[in-house]
Short mmCIF file of C-alpha atoms in Angstrom, two decimals:
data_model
loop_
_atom_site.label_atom_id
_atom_site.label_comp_id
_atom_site.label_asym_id
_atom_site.label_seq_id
_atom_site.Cartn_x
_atom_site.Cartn_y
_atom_site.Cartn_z
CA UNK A 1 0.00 0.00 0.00
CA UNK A 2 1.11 3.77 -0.72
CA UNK A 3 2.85 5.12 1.93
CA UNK A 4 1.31 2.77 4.55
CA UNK A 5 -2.04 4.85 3.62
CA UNK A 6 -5.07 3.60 5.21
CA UNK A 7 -7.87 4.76 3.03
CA UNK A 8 -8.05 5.48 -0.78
CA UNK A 9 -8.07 9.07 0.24
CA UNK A 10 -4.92 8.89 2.29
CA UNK A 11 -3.42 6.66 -0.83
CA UNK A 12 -4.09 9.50 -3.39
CA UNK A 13 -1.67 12.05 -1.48
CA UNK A 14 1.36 10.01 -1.51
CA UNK A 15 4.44 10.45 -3.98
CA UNK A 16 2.58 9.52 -7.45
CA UNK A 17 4.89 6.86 -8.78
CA UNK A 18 3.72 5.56 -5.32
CA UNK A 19 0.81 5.45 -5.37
CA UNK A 20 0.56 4.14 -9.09
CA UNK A 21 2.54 1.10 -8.18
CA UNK A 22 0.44 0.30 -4.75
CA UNK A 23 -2.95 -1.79 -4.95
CA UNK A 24 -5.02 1.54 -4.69
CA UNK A 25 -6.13 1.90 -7.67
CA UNK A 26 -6.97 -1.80 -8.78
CA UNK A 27 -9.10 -1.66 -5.27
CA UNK A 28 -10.45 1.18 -6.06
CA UNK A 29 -11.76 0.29 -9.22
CA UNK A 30 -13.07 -3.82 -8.07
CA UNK A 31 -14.90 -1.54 -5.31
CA UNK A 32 -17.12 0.70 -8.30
CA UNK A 33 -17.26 -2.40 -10.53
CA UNK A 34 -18.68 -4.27 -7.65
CA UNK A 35 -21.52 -1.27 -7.28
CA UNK A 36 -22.62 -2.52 -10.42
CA UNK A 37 -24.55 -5.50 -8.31
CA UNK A 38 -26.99 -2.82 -7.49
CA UNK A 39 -27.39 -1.63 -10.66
CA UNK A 40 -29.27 -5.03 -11.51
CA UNK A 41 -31.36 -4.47 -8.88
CA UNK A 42 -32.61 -1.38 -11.05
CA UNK A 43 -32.72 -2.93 -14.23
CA UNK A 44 -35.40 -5.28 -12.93
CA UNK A 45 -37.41 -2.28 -11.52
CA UNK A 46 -37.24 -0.90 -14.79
CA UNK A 47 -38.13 -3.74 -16.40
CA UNK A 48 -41.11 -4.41 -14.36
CA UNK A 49 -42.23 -1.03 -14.55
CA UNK A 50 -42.02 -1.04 -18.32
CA UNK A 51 -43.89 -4.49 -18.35
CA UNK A 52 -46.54 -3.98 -15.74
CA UNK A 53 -46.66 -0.83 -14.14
CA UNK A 54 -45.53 1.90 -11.87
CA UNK A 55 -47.17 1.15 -9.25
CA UNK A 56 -45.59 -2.92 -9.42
CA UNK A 57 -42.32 -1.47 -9.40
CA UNK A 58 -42.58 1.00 -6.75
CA UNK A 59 -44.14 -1.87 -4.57
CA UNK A 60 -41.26 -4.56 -5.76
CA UNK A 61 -38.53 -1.71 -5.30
CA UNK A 62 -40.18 -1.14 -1.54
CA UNK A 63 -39.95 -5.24 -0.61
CA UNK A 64 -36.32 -5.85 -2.15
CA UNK A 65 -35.13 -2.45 0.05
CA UNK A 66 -37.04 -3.78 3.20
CA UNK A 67 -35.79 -7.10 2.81
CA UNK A 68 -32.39 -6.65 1.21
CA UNK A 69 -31.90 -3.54 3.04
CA UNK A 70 -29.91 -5.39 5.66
CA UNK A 71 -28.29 -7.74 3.29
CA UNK A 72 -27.14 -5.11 1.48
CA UNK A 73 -25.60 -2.68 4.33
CA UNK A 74 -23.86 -6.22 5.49
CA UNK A 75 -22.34 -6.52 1.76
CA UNK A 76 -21.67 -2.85 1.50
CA UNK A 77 -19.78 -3.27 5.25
CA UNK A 78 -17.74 -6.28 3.44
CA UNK A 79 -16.73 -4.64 0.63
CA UNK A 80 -15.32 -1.47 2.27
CA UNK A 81 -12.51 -3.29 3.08
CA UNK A 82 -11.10 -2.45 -0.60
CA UNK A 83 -10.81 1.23 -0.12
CA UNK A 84 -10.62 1.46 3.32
CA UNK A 85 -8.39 -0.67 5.72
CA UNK A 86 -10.02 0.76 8.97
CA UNK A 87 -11.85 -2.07 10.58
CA UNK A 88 -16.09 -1.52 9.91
CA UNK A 89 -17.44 -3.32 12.92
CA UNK A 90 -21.21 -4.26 12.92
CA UNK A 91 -23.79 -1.67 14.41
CA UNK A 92 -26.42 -4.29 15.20
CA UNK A 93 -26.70 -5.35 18.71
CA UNK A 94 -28.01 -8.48 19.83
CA UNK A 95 -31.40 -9.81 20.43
CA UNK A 96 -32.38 -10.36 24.01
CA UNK A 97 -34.20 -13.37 23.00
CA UNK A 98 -34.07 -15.92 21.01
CA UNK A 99 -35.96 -16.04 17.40
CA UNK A 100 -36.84 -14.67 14.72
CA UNK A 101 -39.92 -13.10 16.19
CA UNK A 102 -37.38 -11.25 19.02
CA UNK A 103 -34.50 -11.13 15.90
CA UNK A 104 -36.96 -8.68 13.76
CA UNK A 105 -38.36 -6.43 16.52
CA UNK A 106 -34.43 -5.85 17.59
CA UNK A 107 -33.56 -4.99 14.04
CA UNK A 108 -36.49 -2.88 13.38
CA UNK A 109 -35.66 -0.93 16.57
CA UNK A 110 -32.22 0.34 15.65
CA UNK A 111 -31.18 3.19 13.78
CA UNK A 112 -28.75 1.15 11.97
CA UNK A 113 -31.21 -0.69 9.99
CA UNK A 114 -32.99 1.73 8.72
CA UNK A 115 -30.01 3.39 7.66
CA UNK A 116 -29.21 0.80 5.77
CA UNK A 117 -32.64 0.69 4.55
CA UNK A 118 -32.12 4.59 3.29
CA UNK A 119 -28.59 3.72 1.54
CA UNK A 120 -30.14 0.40 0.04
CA UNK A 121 -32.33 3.11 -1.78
CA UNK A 122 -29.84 5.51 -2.22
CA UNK A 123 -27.59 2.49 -3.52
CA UNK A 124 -30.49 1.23 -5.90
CA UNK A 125 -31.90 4.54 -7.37
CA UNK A 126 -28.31 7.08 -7.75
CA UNK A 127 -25.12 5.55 -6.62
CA UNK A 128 -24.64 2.74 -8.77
CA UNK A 129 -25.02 4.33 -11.82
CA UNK A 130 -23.06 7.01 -10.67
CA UNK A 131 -19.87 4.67 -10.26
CA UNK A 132 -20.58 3.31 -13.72
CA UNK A 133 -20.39 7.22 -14.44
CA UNK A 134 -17.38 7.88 -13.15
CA UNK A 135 -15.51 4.92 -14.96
CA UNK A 136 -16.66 5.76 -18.02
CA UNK A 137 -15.86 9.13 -17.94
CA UNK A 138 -12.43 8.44 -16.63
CA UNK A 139 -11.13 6.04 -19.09
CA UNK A 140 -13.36 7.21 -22.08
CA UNK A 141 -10.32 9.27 -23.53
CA UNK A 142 -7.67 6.92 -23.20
CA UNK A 143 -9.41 3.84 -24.04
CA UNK A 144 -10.69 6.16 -27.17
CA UNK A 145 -6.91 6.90 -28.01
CA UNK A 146 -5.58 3.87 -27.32
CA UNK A 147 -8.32 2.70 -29.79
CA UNK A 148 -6.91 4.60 -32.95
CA UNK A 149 -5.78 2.27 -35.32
CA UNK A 150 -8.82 0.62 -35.27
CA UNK A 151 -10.64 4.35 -35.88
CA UNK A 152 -11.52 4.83 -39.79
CA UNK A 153 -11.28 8.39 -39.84
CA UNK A 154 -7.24 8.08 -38.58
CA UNK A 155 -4.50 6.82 -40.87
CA UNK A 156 -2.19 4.44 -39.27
CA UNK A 157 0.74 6.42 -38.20
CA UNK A 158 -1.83 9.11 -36.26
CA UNK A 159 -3.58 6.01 -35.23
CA UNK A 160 -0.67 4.63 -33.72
CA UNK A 161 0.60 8.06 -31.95
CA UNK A 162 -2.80 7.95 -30.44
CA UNK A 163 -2.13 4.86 -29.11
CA UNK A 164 0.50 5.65 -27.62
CA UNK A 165 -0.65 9.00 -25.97
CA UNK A 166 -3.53 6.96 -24.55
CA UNK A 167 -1.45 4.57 -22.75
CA UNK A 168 0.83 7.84 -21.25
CA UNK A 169 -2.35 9.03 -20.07
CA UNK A 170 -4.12 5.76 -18.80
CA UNK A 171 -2.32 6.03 -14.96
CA UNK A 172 -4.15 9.36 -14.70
CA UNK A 173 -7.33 7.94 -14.90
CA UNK A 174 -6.25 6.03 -11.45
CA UNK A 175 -7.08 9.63 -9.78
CA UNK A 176 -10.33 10.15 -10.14
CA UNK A 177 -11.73 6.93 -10.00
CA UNK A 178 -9.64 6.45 -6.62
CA UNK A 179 -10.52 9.83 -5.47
CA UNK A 180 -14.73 9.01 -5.55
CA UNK A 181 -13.92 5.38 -4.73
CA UNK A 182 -12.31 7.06 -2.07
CA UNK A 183 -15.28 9.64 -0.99
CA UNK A 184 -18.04 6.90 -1.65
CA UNK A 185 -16.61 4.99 1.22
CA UNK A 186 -16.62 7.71 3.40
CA UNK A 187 -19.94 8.36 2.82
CA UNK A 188 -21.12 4.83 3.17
CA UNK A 189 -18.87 4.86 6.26
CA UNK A 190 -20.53 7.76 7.66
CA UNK A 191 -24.35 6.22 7.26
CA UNK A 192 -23.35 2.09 7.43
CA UNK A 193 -20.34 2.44 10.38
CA UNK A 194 -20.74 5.67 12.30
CA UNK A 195 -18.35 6.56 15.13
CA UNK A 196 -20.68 6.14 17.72
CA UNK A 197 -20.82 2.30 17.04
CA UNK A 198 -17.68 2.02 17.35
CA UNK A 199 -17.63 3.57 20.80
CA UNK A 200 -21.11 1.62 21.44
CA UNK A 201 -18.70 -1.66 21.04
CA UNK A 202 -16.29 -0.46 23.07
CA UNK A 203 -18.73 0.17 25.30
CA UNK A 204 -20.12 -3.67 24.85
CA UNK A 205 -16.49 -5.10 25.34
CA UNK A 206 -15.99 -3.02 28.33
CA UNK A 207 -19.16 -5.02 29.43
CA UNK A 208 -18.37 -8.20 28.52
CA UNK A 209 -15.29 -8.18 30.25
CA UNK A 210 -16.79 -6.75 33.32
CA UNK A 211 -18.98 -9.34 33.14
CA UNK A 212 -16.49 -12.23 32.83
CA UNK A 213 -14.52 -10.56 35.95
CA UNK A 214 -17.75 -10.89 37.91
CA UNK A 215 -18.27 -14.49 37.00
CA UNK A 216 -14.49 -14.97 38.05
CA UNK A 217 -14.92 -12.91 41.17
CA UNK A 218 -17.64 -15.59 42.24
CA UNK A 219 -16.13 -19.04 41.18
CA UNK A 220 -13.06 -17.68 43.04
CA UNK A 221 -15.20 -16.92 46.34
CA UNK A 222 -16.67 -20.48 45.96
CA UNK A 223 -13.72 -22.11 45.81
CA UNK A 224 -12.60 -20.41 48.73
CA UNK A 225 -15.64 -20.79 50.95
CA UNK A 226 -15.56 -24.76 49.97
CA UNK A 227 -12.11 -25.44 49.88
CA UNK A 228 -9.55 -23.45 51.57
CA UNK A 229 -12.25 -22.21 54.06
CA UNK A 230 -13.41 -25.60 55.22
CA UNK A 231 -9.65 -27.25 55.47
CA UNK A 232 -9.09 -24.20 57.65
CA UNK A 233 -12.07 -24.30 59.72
CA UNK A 234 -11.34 -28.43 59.89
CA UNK A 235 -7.85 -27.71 60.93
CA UNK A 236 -8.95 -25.16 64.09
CA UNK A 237 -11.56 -27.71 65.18
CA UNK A 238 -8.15 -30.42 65.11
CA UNK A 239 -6.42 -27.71 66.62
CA UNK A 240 -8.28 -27.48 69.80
CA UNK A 241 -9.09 -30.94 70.15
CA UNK A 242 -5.10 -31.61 70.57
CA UNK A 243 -5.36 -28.64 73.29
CA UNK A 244 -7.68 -30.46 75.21
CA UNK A 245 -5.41 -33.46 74.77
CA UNK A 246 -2.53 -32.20 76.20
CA UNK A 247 -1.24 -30.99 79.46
CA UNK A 248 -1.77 -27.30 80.36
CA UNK A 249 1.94 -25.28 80.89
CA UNK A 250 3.57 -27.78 78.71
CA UNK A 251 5.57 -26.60 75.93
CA UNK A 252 3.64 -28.78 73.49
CA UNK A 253 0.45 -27.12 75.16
CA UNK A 254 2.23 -23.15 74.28
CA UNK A 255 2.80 -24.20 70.99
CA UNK A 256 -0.10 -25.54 69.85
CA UNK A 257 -2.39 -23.02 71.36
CA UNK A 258 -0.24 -20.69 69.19
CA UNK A 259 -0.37 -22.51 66.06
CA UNK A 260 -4.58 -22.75 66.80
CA UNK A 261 -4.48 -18.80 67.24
CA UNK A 262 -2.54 -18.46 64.29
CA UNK A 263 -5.57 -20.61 62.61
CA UNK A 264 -7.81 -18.51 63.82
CA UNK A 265 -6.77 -15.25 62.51
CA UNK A 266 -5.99 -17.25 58.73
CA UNK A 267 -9.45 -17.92 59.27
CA UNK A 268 -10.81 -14.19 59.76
CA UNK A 269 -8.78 -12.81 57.47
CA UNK A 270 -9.49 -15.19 54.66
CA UNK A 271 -13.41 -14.85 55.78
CA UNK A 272 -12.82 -11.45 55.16
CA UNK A 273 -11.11 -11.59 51.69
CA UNK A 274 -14.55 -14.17 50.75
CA UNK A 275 -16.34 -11.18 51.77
CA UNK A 276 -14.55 -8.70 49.63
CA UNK A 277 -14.55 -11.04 46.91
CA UNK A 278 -17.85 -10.96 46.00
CA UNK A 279 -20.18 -10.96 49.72
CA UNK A 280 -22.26 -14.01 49.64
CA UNK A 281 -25.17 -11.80 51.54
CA UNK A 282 -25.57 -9.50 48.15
CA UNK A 283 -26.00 -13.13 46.19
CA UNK A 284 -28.52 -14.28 48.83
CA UNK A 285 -30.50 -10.97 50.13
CA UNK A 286 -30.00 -8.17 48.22
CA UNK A 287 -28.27 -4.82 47.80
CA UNK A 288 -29.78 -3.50 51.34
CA UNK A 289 -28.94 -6.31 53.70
CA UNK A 290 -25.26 -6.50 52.16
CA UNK A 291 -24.82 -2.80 52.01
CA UNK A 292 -25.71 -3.26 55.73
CA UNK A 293 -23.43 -5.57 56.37
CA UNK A 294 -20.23 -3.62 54.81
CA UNK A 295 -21.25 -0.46 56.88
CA UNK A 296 -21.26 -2.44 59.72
CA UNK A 297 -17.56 -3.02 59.49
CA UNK A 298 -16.96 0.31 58.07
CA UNK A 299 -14.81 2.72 61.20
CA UNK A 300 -16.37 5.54 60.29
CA UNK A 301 -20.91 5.57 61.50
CA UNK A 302 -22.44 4.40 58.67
CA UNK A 303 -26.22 5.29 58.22
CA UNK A 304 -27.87 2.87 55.70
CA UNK A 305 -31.81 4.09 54.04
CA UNK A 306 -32.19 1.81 51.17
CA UNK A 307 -35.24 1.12 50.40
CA UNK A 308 -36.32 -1.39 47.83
CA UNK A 309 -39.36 -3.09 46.31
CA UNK A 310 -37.60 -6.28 44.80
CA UNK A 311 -34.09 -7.19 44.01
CA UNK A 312 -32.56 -5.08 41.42
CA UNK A 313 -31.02 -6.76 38.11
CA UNK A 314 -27.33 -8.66 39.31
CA UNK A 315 -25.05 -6.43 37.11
CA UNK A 316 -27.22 -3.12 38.83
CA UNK A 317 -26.46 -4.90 42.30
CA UNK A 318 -22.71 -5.62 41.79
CA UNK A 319 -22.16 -2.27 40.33
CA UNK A 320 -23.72 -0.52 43.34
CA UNK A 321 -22.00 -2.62 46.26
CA UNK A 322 -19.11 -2.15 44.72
CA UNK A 323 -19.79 1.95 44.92
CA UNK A 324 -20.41 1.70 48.53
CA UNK A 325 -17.76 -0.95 49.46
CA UNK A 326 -15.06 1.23 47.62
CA UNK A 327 -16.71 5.16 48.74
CA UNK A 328 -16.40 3.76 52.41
CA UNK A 329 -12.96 2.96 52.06
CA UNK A 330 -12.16 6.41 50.90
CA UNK A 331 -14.71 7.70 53.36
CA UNK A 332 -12.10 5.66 55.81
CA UNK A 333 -9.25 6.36 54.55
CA UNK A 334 -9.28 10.20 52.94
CA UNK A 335 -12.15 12.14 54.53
CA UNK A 336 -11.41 12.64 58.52
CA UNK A 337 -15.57 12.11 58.97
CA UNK A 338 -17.39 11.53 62.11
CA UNK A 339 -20.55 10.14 59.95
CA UNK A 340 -21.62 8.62 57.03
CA UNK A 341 -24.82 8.52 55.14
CA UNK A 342 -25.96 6.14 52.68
CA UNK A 343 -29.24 6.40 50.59
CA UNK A 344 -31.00 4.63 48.01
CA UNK A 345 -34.68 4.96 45.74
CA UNK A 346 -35.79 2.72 43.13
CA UNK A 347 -37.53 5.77 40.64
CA UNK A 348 -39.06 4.28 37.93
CA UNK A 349 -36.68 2.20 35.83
CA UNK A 350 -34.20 3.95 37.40
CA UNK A 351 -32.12 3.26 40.98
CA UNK A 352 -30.39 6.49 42.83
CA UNK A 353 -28.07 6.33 45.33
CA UNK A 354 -26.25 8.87 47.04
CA UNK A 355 -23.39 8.64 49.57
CA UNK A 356 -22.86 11.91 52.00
CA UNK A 357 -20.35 12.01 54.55
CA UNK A 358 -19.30 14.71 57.14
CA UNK A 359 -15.67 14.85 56.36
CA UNK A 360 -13.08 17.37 55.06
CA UNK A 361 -14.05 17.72 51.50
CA UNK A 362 -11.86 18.27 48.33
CA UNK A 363 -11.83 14.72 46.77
CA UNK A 364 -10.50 14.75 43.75
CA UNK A 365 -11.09 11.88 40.96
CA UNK A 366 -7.51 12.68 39.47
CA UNK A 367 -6.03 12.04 42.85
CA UNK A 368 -5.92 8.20 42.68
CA UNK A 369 -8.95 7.39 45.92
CA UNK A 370 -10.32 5.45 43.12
CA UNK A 371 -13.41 7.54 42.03
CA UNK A 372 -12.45 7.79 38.19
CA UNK A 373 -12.68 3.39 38.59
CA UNK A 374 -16.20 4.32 40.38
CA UNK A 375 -17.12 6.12 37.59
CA UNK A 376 -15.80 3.37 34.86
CA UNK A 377 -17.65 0.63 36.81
CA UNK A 378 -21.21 2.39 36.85
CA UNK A 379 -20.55 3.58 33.21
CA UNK A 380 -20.42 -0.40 32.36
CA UNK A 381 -24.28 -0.65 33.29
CA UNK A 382 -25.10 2.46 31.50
CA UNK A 383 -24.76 4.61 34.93
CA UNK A 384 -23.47 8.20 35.78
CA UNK A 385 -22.03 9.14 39.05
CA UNK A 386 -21.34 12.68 39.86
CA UNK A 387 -19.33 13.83 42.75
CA UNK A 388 -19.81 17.16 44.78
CA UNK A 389 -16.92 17.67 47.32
CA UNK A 390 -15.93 21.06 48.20
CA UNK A 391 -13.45 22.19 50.62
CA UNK A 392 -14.64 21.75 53.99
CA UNK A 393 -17.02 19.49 53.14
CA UNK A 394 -19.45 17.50 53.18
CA UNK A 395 -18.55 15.10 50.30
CA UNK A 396 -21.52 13.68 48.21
CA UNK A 397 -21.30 10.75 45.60
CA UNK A 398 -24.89 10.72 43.31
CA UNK A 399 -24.73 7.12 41.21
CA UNK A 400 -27.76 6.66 38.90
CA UNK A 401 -28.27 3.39 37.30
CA UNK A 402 -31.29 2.04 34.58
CA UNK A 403 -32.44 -0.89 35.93
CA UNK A 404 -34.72 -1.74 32.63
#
C-alpha cells in the first residue's frame, strides 16, 4: 500500500509513482465495478415497470429495500474493506431473545437498519449508476486513443501516436476513480459504520469483560468458601481438640495453642477476603442487607436508608456494592468524617443512590482514591455518578443506574 495509507483518500496524497505502483487503484476500481450489483437491482425495476406498471415497481422496489436492506448494508460493510483498511465493525446489537420473532423487533428498533434501509435506496436509485459514471468518464479518452488504429477516420501512423498518448495518459485515470472510490466509502462509512458504534462496542467489550470478571470474582469466592475455608475451619476444630489433649503449661500445650491462634486469625482474614470477593449476603439478600453488612464493618458511623421493592437486576447490584464498598474505604481512609450517610430509591426504571459524609471535602477523581474506577464501573451498566466535594465538606457521591 502507498505510503502505509489507510484509506483510498490517504493513498491518493502520496508520492505519485507511489501510489501508481500500490494496490489503490486496482481496489479502487473492483470496489465501483462491484456497485454494479446494485445496478441489476434497477434494471429489474425498470423492467417491471415497463412491463406492468408503476405502481408494481414501486411496490417490488419497496420489498427488495425492506428485505435486502440489511443484506445489502452487510455486503456494502464487506466490501469497504477495498478502499478502506479501517476495521467496519457491525452496528447491530443483539437480540435479548431468542428467534426470529425477538430477531426482527431488535432490528427494526435500531437506527442502523434503517439506515441501511435509506442507503439500500440511495444504492439502488443514484449511486450505482453514478460509479458506472465515473468509470466511463475516466477512461473514455484513453481507451478512445488507445483505440486509434482501429478508428476509420485516422490513418495508421496518427492512429498509432494515439495509441500511444492513450497509454501515457491511462495512470491518470487512477485519480479520479480512486478519489470518488475514495469519498463513496466515506460516505457509506458515515451512514453504514458511524463513530458512535464504534464507541457503542467499546462500550459492549468493556461489558463483557466486566462481566467475565464478575463471574471470576464468584467461582473464586466459591472455591474459597468450599475449599480453603473448610480445610481451615477443619484444621482449628483439630487444633483445639489436641489442646484439650494435652497438658496445660507444657511446651507442646504453648505451641499448639499458638499454632490454633494463628488458625484462627488465617481464618478471619481469609473470611474477610470471601467477603470482599464478591459478599455471599448481596447473592442471597439483596443490595440493602449487604450494604448493611459492609457499613457495619466500616470505622467511620455508617447510616444505611435503602429502600427497595424487589431485588434489582445482578449487574445493577454488583455495580452498586461495589460503589459503597469502595466510597467507604475512601470515606475511611481520605475524609477525617465523624458520619456517614448512605441512601437509596428505586424511581421508575431507574435506581439512585447517594453517599454523603461529614468529612473534610476536596476529593479529587484525578487524585488516585479510586473515584475515576467508580465512575468506569457504573458507566459499564449504563450509569453516571457525579461527585460534589468542596473544601470543607461535606462530600456527596450521586450514582444513577437504569435498571430496565
Amino acid at each position: 500500500m502507498a505510503g502505509g495509507a489507510r484509506t483510498a483518500l490517504e493513498a491518493i496524497t502520496g508520492r505519485p509513482l507511489s501510489f501508481l505502483r500500490s494496490s489503490w487503484p486496482w481496489r479502487s476500481l473492483a470496489y465501483l465495478l462491484s456497485g454494479a450489483l446494485f445496478g441489476l437491482f434497477a434494471l429489474v425495476l425498470i423492467d417491471v415497470m415497463v412491463i406492468f406498471s408503476v405502481p408494481a415497481a414501486v411496490a417490488l422496489g419497496v420489498l427488495i429495500v425492506m428485505c435486502g436492506g440489511l443484506v445489502i448494508g452487510r455486503f456494502e460493510r464487506w466490501r469497504l474493506r477495498l478502499v478502506d483498511a479501517a476495521p467496519v465493525p457491525d452496528p447491530h446489537g443483539r437480540p435479548r431473545e431468542p428467534g426470529a420473532r425477538a430477531w426482527f423487533l431488535a432490528r427494526f428498533a435500531e437506527q442502523t437498519t434503517w439506515r441501511e434501509f435509506g442507503y439500500a435506496l440511495a444504492a439502488l436509485l443514484a449511486l450505482w449508476w453514478i460509479d458506472l459514471g465515473v468509470l466511463a468518464l475516466s477512461c473514455w479518452l484513453p481507451l478512445t486513443l488507445i483505440s486509434g488504429p482501429f478508428q476509420p477516420s485516422l490513418s495508421l501512423p496518427l492512429g498509432l501516436l494515439a495509441t500511444v498518448a492513450g497509454f501515457v495518459i491511462l495512470p491518470v485515470t487512477a485519480y479520479p476513480i480512486t478519489a470518488w472510490a475514495g469519498a463513496r466509502a466515506a460516505v457509506a462509512r458515515a451512514i453504514l459504520s458511524p463513530r458512535d458504534a464504534e464507541l457503542i462496542e467499546v462500550v459492549r467489550s468493556r461489558a463483557r469483560l466486566v462481566d467475565a470478571f464478575e463471574l471470576e470474582r464468584r467461582r473464586i469466592e466459591r472455591d474459597l468458601h468450599d475449599g480453603a475455608q473448610q480445610r481451615l475451619v477443619a484444621l482449628t476444630l483439630t487444633l483445639g481438640m489436641a489442646r484439650l489433649d494435652l497438658e496445660p503449661g507444657s511446651p507442646a500445650a504453648g505451641r499448639v495453642a499458638e499454632a490454633h491462634e494463628q488458625a484462627l486469625l488465617a481464618l478471619a482474614e481469609l473470611r474477610e477476603l470471601i467477603r470482599g470477593v464478591h459478599p455471599k449476603v448481596l447473592t442471597d439478600r439483596g443490595l440493602p442487607d449487604a450494604a448493611v453488612d459492609v457499613a457495619g464493618r466500616s470505622p467511620v458511623p455508617v447510616e444505611v436508608d435503602i429502600e427497595l421493592s424487589g431485588r434489582l437486576p445482578a449487574p445493577v447490584e454488583a455495580a452498586a456494592y461495589f460503589v459503597i464498598s469502595e466510597a467507604l474505604a475512601n470515606v475511611a481512609r481520605h475524609s477525617r468524617a465523624g458520619h456517614c450517610r448512605i441512601r437509596g430509591r428505586l424511581v421508575g426504571e431507574r435506581f439512585l443512590m447517594e453517599i454523603r459524609d461529614d468529612g473534610r471535602g476536596g476529593a479529587d477523581p484525578a487524585g488516585g482514591t479510586g473515584l475515576a474506577g467508580l465512575a468506569d464501573r457504573v458507566a459499564v451498566v449504563d450509569g453516571r455518578m457525579t461527585l460534589s466535594s468542596p473544601e470543607g465538606g461535606p462530600t456527596v457521591v450521586r450514582v444513577e443506574i437504569p435498571c430496565g
